[in-house]
Coordinates of C-alpha atoms in Angstrom, one line a residue:
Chain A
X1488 CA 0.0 0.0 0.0
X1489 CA 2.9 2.5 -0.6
X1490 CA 3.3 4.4 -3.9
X1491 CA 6.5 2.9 -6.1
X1492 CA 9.5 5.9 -6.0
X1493 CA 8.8 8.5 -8.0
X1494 CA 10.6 12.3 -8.8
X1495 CA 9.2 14.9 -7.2
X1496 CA 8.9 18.4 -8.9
X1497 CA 7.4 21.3 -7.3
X1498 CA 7.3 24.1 -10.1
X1499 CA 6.2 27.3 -9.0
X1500 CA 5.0 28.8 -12.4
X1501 CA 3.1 27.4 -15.1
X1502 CA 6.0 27.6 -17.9
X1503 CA 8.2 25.8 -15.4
X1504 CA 5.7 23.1 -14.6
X1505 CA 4.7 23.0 -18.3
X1506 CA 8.1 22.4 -19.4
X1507 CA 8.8 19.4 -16.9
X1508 CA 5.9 18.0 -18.8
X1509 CA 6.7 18.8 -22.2
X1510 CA 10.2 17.1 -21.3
X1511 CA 8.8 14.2 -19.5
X1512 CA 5.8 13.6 -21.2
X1513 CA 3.6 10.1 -20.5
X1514 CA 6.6 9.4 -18.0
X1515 CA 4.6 12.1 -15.7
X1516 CA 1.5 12.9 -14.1
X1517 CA 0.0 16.0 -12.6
X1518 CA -0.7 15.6 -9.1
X1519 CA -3.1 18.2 -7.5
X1520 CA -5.3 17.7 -5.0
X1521 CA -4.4 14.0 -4.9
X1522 CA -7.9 12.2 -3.9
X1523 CA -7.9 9.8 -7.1
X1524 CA -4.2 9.8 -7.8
X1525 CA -2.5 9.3 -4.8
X1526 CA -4.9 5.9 -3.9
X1527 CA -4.0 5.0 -7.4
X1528 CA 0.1 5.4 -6.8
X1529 CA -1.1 3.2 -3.5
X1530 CA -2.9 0.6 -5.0
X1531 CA -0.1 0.3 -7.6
X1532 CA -2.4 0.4 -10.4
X1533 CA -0.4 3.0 -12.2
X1534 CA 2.7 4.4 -11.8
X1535 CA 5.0 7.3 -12.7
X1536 CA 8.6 8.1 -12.9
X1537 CA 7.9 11.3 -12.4
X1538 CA 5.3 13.2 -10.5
X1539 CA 4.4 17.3 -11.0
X1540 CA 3.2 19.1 -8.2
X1541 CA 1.0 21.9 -9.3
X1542 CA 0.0 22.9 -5.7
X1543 CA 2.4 25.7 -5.9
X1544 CA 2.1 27.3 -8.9
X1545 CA 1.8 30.9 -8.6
X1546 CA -1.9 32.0 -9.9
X1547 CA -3.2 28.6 -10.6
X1548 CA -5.9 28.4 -7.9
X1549 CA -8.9 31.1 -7.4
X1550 CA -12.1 32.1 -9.2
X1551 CA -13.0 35.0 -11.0
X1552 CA -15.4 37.0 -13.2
X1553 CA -14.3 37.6 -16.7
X1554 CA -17.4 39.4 -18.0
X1555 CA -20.2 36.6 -18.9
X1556 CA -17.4 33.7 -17.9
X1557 CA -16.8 32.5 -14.2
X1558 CA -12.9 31.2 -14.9
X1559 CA -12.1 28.3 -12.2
X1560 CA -8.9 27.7 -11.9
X1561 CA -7.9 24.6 -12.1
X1562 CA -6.5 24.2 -8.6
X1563 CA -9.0 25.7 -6.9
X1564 CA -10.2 23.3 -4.2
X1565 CA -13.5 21.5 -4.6
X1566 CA -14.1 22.7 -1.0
X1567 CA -13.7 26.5 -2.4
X1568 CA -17.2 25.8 -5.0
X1569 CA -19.5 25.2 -1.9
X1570 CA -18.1 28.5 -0.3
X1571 CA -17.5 31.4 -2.1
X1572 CA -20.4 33.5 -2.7
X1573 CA -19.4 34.7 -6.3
X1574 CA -19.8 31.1 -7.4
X1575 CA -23.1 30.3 -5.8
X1576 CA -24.2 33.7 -7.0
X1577 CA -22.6 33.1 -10.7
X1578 CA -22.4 29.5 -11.3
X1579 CA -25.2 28.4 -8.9
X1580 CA -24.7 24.6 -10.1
X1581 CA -21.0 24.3 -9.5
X1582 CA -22.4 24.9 -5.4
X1583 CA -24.9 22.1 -5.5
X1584 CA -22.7 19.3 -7.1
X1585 CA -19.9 20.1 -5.1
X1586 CA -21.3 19.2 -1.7
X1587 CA -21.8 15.6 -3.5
X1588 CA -18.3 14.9 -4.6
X1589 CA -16.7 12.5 -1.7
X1590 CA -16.5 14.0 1.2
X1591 CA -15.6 17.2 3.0
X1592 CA -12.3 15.6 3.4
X1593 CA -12.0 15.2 0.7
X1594 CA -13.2 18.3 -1.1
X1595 CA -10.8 20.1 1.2
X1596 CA -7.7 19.1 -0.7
X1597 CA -9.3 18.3 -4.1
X1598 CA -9.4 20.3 -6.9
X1599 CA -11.8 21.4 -9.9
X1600 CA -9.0 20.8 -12.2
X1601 CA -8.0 17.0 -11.2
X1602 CA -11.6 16.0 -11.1
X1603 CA -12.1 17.5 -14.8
X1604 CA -8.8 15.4 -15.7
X1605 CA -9.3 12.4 -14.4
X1606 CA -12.6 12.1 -16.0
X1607 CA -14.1 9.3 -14.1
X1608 CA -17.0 8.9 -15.8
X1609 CA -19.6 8.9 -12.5
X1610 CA -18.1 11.7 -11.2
X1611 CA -20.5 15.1 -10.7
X1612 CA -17.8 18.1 -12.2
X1613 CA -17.6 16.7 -16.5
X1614 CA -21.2 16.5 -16.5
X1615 CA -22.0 20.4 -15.0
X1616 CA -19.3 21.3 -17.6
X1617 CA -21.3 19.5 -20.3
X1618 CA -24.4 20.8 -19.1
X1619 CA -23.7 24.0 -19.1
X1620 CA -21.2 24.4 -22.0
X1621 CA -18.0 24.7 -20.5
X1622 CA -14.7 25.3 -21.8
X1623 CA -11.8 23.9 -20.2
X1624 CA -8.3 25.7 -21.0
X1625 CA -4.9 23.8 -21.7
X1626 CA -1.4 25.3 -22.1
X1627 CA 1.7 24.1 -22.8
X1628 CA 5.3 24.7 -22.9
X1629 CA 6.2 28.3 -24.9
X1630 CA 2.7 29.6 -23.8
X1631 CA 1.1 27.8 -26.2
X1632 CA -3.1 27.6 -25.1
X1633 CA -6.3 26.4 -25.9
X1634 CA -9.5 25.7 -25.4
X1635 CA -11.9 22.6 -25.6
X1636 CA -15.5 22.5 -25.4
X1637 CA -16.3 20.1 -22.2
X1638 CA -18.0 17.5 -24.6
X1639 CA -15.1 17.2 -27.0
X1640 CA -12.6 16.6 -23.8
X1641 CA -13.8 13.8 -21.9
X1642 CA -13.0 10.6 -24.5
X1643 CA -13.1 7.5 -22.8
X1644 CA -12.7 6.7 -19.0
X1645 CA -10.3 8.5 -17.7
X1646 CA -8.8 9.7 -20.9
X1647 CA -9.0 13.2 -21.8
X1648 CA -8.9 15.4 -25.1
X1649 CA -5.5 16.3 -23.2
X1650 CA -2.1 15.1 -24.7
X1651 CA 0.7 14.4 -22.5
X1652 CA 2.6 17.7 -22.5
X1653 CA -0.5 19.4 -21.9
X1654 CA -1.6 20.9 -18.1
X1655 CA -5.3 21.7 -17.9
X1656 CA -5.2 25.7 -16.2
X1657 CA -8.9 26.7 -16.1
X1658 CA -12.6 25.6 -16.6
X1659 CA -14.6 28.6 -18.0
X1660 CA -18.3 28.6 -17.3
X1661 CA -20.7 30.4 -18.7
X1662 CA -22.7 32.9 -16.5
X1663 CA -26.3 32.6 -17.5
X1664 CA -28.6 35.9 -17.2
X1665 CA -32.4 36.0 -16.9
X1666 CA -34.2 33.9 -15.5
X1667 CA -32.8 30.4 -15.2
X1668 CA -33.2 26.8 -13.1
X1669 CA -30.4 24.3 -12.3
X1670 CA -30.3 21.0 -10.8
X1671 CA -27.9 17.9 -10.1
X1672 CA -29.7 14.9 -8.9
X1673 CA -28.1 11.3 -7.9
X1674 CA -28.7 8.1 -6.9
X1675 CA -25.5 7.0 -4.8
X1676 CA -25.5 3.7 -1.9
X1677 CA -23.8 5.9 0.9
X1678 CA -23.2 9.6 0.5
X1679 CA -19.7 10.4 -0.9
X1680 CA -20.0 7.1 -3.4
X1681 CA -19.7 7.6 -6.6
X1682 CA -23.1 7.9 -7.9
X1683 CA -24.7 4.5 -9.6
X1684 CA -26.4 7.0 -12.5
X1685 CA -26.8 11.1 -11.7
X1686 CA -28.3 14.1 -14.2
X1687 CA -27.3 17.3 -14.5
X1688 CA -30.4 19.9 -16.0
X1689 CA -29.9 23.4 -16.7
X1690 CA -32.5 25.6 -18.4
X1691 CA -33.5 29.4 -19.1
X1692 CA -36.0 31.2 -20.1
X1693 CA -34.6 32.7 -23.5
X1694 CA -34.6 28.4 -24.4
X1695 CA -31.5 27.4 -23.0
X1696 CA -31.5 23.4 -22.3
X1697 CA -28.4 21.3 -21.1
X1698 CA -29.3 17.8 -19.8
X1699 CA -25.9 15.3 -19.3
X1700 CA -25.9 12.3 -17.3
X1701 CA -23.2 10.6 -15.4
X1702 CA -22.6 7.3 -14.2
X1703 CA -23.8 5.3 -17.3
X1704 CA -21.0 4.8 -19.3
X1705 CA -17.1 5.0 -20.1
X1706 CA -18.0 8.9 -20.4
X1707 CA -20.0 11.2 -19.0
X1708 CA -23.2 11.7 -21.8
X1709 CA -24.9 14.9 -23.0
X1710 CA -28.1 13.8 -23.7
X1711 CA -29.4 15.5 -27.3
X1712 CA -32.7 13.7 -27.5
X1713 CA -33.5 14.8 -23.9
X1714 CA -32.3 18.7 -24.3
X1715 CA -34.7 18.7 -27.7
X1716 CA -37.3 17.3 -25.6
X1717 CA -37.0 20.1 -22.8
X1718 CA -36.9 22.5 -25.3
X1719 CA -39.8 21.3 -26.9
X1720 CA -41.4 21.7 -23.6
X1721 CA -42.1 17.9 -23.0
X1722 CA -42.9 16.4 -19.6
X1723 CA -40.3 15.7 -17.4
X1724 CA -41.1 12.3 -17.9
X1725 CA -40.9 12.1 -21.5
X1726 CA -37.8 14.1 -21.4
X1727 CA -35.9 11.5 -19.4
X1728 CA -37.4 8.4 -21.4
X1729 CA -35.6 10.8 -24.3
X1730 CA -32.1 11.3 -22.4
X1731 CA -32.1 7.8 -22.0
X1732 CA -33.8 5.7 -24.6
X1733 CA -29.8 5.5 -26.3
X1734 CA -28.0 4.5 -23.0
X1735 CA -25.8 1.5 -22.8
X1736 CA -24.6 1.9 -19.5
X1737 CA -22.4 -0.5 -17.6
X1738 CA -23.6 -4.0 -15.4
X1739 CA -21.4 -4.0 -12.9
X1740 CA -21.4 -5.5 -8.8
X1741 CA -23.2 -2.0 -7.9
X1742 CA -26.0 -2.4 -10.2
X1743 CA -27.0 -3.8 -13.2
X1744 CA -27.6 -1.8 -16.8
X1745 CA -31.2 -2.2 -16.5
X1746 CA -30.8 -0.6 -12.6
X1747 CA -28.6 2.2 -14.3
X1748 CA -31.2 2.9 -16.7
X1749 CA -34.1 2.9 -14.7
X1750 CA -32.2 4.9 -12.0
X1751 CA -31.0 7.5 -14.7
X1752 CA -34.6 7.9 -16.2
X1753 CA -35.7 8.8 -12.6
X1754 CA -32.3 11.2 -11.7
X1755 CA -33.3 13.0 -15.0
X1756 CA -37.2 13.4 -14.4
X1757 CA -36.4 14.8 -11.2
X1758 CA -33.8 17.2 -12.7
X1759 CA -35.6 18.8 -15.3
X1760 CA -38.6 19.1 -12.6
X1761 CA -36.6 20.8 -10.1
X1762 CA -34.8 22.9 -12.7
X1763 CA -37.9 24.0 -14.7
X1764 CA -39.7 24.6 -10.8
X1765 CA -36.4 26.8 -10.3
X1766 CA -36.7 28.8 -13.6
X1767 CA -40.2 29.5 -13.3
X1768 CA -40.0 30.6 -9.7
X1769 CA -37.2 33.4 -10.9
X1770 CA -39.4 34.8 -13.7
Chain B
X596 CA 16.2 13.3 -1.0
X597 CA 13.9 16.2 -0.3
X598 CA 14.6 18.1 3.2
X599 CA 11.2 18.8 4.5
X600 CA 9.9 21.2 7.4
X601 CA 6.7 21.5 8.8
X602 CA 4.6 22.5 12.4
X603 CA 3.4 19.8 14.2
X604 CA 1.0 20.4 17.1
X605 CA 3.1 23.7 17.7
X606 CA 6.5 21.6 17.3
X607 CA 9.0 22.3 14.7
X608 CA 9.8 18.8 12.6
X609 CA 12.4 18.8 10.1
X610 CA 13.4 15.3 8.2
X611 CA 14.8 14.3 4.9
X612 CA 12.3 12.2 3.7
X613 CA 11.6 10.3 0.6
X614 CA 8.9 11.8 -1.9
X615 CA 6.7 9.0 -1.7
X616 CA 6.3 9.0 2.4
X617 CA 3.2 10.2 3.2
X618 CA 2.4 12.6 5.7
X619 CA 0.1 10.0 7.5
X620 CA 3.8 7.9 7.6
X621 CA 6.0 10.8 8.2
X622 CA 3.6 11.6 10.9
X623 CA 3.9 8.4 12.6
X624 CA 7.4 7.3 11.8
X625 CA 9.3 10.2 11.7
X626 CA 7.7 12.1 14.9
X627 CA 6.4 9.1 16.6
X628 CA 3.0 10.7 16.7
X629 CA 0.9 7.0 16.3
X630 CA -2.6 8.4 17.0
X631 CA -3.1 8.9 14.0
X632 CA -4.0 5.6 12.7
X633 CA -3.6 4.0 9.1
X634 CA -7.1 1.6 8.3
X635 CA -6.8 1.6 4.3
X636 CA -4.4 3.6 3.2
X637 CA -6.0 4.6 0.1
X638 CA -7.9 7.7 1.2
X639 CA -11.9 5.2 2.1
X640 CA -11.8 5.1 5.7
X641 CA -10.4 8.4 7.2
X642 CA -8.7 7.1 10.3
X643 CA -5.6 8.8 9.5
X644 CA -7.6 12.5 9.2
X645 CA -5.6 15.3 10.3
X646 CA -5.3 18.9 9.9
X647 CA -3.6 20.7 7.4
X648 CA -3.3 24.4 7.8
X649 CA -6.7 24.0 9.7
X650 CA -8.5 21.8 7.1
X651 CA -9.4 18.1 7.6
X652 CA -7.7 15.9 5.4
X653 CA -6.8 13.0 4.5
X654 CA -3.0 12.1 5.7
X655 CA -2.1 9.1 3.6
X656 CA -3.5 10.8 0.5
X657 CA -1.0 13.9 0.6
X658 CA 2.9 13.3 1.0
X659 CA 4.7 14.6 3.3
X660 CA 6.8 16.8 0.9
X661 CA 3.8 18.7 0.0
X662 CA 3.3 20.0 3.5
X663 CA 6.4 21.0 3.9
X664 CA 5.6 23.9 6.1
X665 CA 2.5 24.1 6.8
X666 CA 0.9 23.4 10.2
X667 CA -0.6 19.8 11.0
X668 CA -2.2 19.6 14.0
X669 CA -2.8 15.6 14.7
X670 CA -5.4 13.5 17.3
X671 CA -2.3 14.1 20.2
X672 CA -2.9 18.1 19.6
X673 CA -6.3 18.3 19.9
X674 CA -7.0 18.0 23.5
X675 CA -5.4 21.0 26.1
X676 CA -1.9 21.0 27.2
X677 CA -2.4 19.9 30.4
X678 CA -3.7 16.2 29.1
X679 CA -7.1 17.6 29.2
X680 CA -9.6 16.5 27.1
X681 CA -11.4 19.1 24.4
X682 CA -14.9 19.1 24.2
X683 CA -15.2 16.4 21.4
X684 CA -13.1 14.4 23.0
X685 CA -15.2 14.7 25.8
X686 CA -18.6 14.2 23.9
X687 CA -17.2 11.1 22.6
X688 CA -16.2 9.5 25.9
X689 CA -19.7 10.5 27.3
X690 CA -21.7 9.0 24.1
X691 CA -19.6 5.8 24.4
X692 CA -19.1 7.2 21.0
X693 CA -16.7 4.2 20.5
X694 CA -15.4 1.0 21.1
X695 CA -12.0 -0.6 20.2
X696 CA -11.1 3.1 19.5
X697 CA -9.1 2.5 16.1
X698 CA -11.0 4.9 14.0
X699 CA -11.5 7.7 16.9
X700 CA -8.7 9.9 16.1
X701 CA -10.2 10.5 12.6
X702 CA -13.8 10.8 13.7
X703 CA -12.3 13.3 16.5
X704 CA -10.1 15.6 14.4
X705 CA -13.0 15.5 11.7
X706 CA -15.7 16.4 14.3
X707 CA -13.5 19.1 15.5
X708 CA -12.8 21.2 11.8
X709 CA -16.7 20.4 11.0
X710 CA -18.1 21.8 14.1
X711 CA -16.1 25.0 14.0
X712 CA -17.4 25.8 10.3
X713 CA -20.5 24.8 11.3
X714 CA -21.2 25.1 15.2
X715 CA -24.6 24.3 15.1
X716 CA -25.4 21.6 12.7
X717 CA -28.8 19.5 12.2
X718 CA -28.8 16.1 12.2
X719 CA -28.6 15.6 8.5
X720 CA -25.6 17.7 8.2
X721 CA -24.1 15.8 10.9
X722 CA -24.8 12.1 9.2
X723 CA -23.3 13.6 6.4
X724 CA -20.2 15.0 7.7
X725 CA -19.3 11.8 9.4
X726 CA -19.9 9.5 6.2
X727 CA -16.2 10.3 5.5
X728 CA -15.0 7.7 8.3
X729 CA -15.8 4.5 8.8
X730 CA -16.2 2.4 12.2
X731 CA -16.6 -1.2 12.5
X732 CA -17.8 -1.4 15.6
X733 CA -20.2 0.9 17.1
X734 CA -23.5 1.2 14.5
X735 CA -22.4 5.2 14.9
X736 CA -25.2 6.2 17.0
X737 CA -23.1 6.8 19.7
X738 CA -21.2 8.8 17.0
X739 CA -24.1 10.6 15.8
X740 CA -25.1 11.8 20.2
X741 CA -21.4 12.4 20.7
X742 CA -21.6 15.1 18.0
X743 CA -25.2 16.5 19.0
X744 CA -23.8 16.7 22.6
X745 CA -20.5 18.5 21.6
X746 CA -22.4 20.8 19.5
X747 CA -24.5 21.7 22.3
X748 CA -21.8 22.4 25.0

């Protein structure tokens, strides 16, 4: 239960830290807050020769405004989402799913950034981002930088849009005006578990509609069907039979694939209730 | 090898340590500080929980280079200097709030950060705030009064 030996960097700006990564490339890892990696390193089911502490990199934690965009930095603690008022108040969403990623323990040393790039495919973070359109920033070496839409970045489980010299620096989220209603809804065993199937539902009253699910397969989904279906102003309940008419998700010793899908058809009807409750309540 | 410094319990530590020690082995290895238990080692059952700069964490999932200094208070520097018990503590012992005592540390130093964010909790919030740590033995009611009655004194 002890991590094989690994180098230890501890670059203090992003150039530095992007270089070590340009140079080492898949010989190294990012290690932020930790939660998902370190257990990994533990567990020897992975291991690196080298591993890249972003923790003190100057500027790469903290939130802020950039006119319709709330920019997360990517090591901004999980914790810090549940917090800070400028998030609830911006990003009202990134509050609610927090509180159901692990545990405050947790959440006090993870970060919005490793969650994005580990993209474990039942965890609550890719699916707001898909929800709600996010873009997620990646720089490397020579200040190269750019940006992916959320849906484009998470490929497979665990496997990112992100090559190997790349470092993931921010999630940009859009700020919604007018009148709008969010939800995140789960079905977990315990509270912290990763959820069996969850839904994330977003919706405005200038026709905005982003419905993703989580928990159902090797990636987290944006369900199409379902958003048309919101749009279109269907009941909730023919909005989730929508969302989820497609899924394949996985059997595995927590539940079945007919479980998932019956639990995710329930997880979305009660997040496009909640959200559309929420939306009409602000007009 | 890295040289590492840190705070612990008010004491300075300094060590050269390898970078894949963890704090929760650093902790008890290099300062002798054993209260501060390892169950799983892989970040489930939260018996080595500790603070870091104030914030409950999880000892064996951050190494010990990375709190390099910072300030760790551990289960032996949460009661007064005198030996004295702190409230928690106290709670726990009134609640029979356990039994063989191996996850206590953790549920103590986690009870302690989450009742000073949140002096006043309801019982939902407490449930929740203790699924981070596991115990085998006691059903956690006794948990669940130890934390209402700390809360309340």
């Amino acid at each position: 239960m002890k991590p094989a030996p690994f180098e230890y960097h501890a670059p203090e700006t992003l150039e530095e830290a992007c270089g070590l990564l340009g140079e080492h490339g898949d010989e190294a890892k990012v290690l932020a807050g930790g939660q998902s990696l370190v257990p990994m390193l533990a567990l020897r089911l992975t291991r690196f020769a080298h591993l890249v502490d972003v923790n003190s990199v100057r500027g790469f934690s903290g939130v802020r405004r950039e006119n319709g965009t709330l920019v997360v930095h990517a090591g901004t603690r999980q914790r810090v989402l549940e917090r800070d008022d400028e998030v609830g108040a911006a990003v009202p969403l990134l509050a609610r799913a927090a509180p159901l990623i692990g545990h405050f323990q947790i959440r006090n040393r993870g970060t919005v950034g490793g969650s994005l790039a580990h993209a474990d495919p039942a965890s609550e973070l890719p699916a707001v981002a898909i929800a709600l359109g996010a873009e997620l920033e990646l720089a490397r070496a020579g200040g190269a930088t750019r940006r992916v839409p959320a849906e484009a970045f998470f490929v497979g489980t665990w496997t990112t849009a992100a090559e190997a010299d790349e470092l993931l620096t921010a999630a940009r989220f859009p700020v919604r005006p007018g009148s709008c209603g969010f939800a995140i809804e789960e079905v977990a065993r315990r509270h912290g578990d990763f959820a069996l199937a969850g839904a994330v539902c977003a919706v405005s009253g200038d026709g905005m509609a982003g419905l993703a699910l989580f928990g159902v397969g090797s990636v987290p989904v944006r369900a199409a069907a379902g958003e048309d279906a919101l749009r279109a102003g269907a009941p909730a309940a023919d909005v989730a039979e929508a969302a989820t008419r497609d899924l394949d998700p996985p059997t595995d010793v927590h539940a079945s694939a007919a479980t998932r899908r019956q639990i995710a058809r329930h997880v979305v009807e009660r997040a496009v209730t909640r959200a559309r409750e929420e939306q009409r309540a602000a007009n | 090898m890295p040289q590492i410094e840190m705070t612990v319990n008010g004491e300075r530590r300094r060590a050269t340590v390898e970078a894949r020690l963890t704090l929760a082995d650093f902790l008890r290895d290099e300062c002798a500080l054993t209260g501060t238990h390892l169950g799983c080692e892989h970040g489930v059952c939260g018996a080595c929980t500790v603070l870091l700069d104030g914030d409950a964490v999880r000892s064996c999932l951050v190494f010990a280079v990375q709190a390099a200094g910072a300030h760790v208070t551990t289960i032996e520097g949460i009661g007064g200097e005198d030996g004295s018990l702190s409230a928690v503590q106290e709670a726990f012992r009134a609640e029979h709030g356990l039994q063989c005592g191996f996850c206590t540390p953790g549920f103590i130093v986690s009870v302690t950060a989450f009742l000073r964010d949140n002096p006043h909790p309801s019982d939902t919030e407490i449930r929740e705030a203790l699924s981070g740590n596991l115990c085998r033995c006691t059903g956690y009611q006794g948990i669940i009064r130890a934390v209402q009655r700390a809360a309340q004194s």
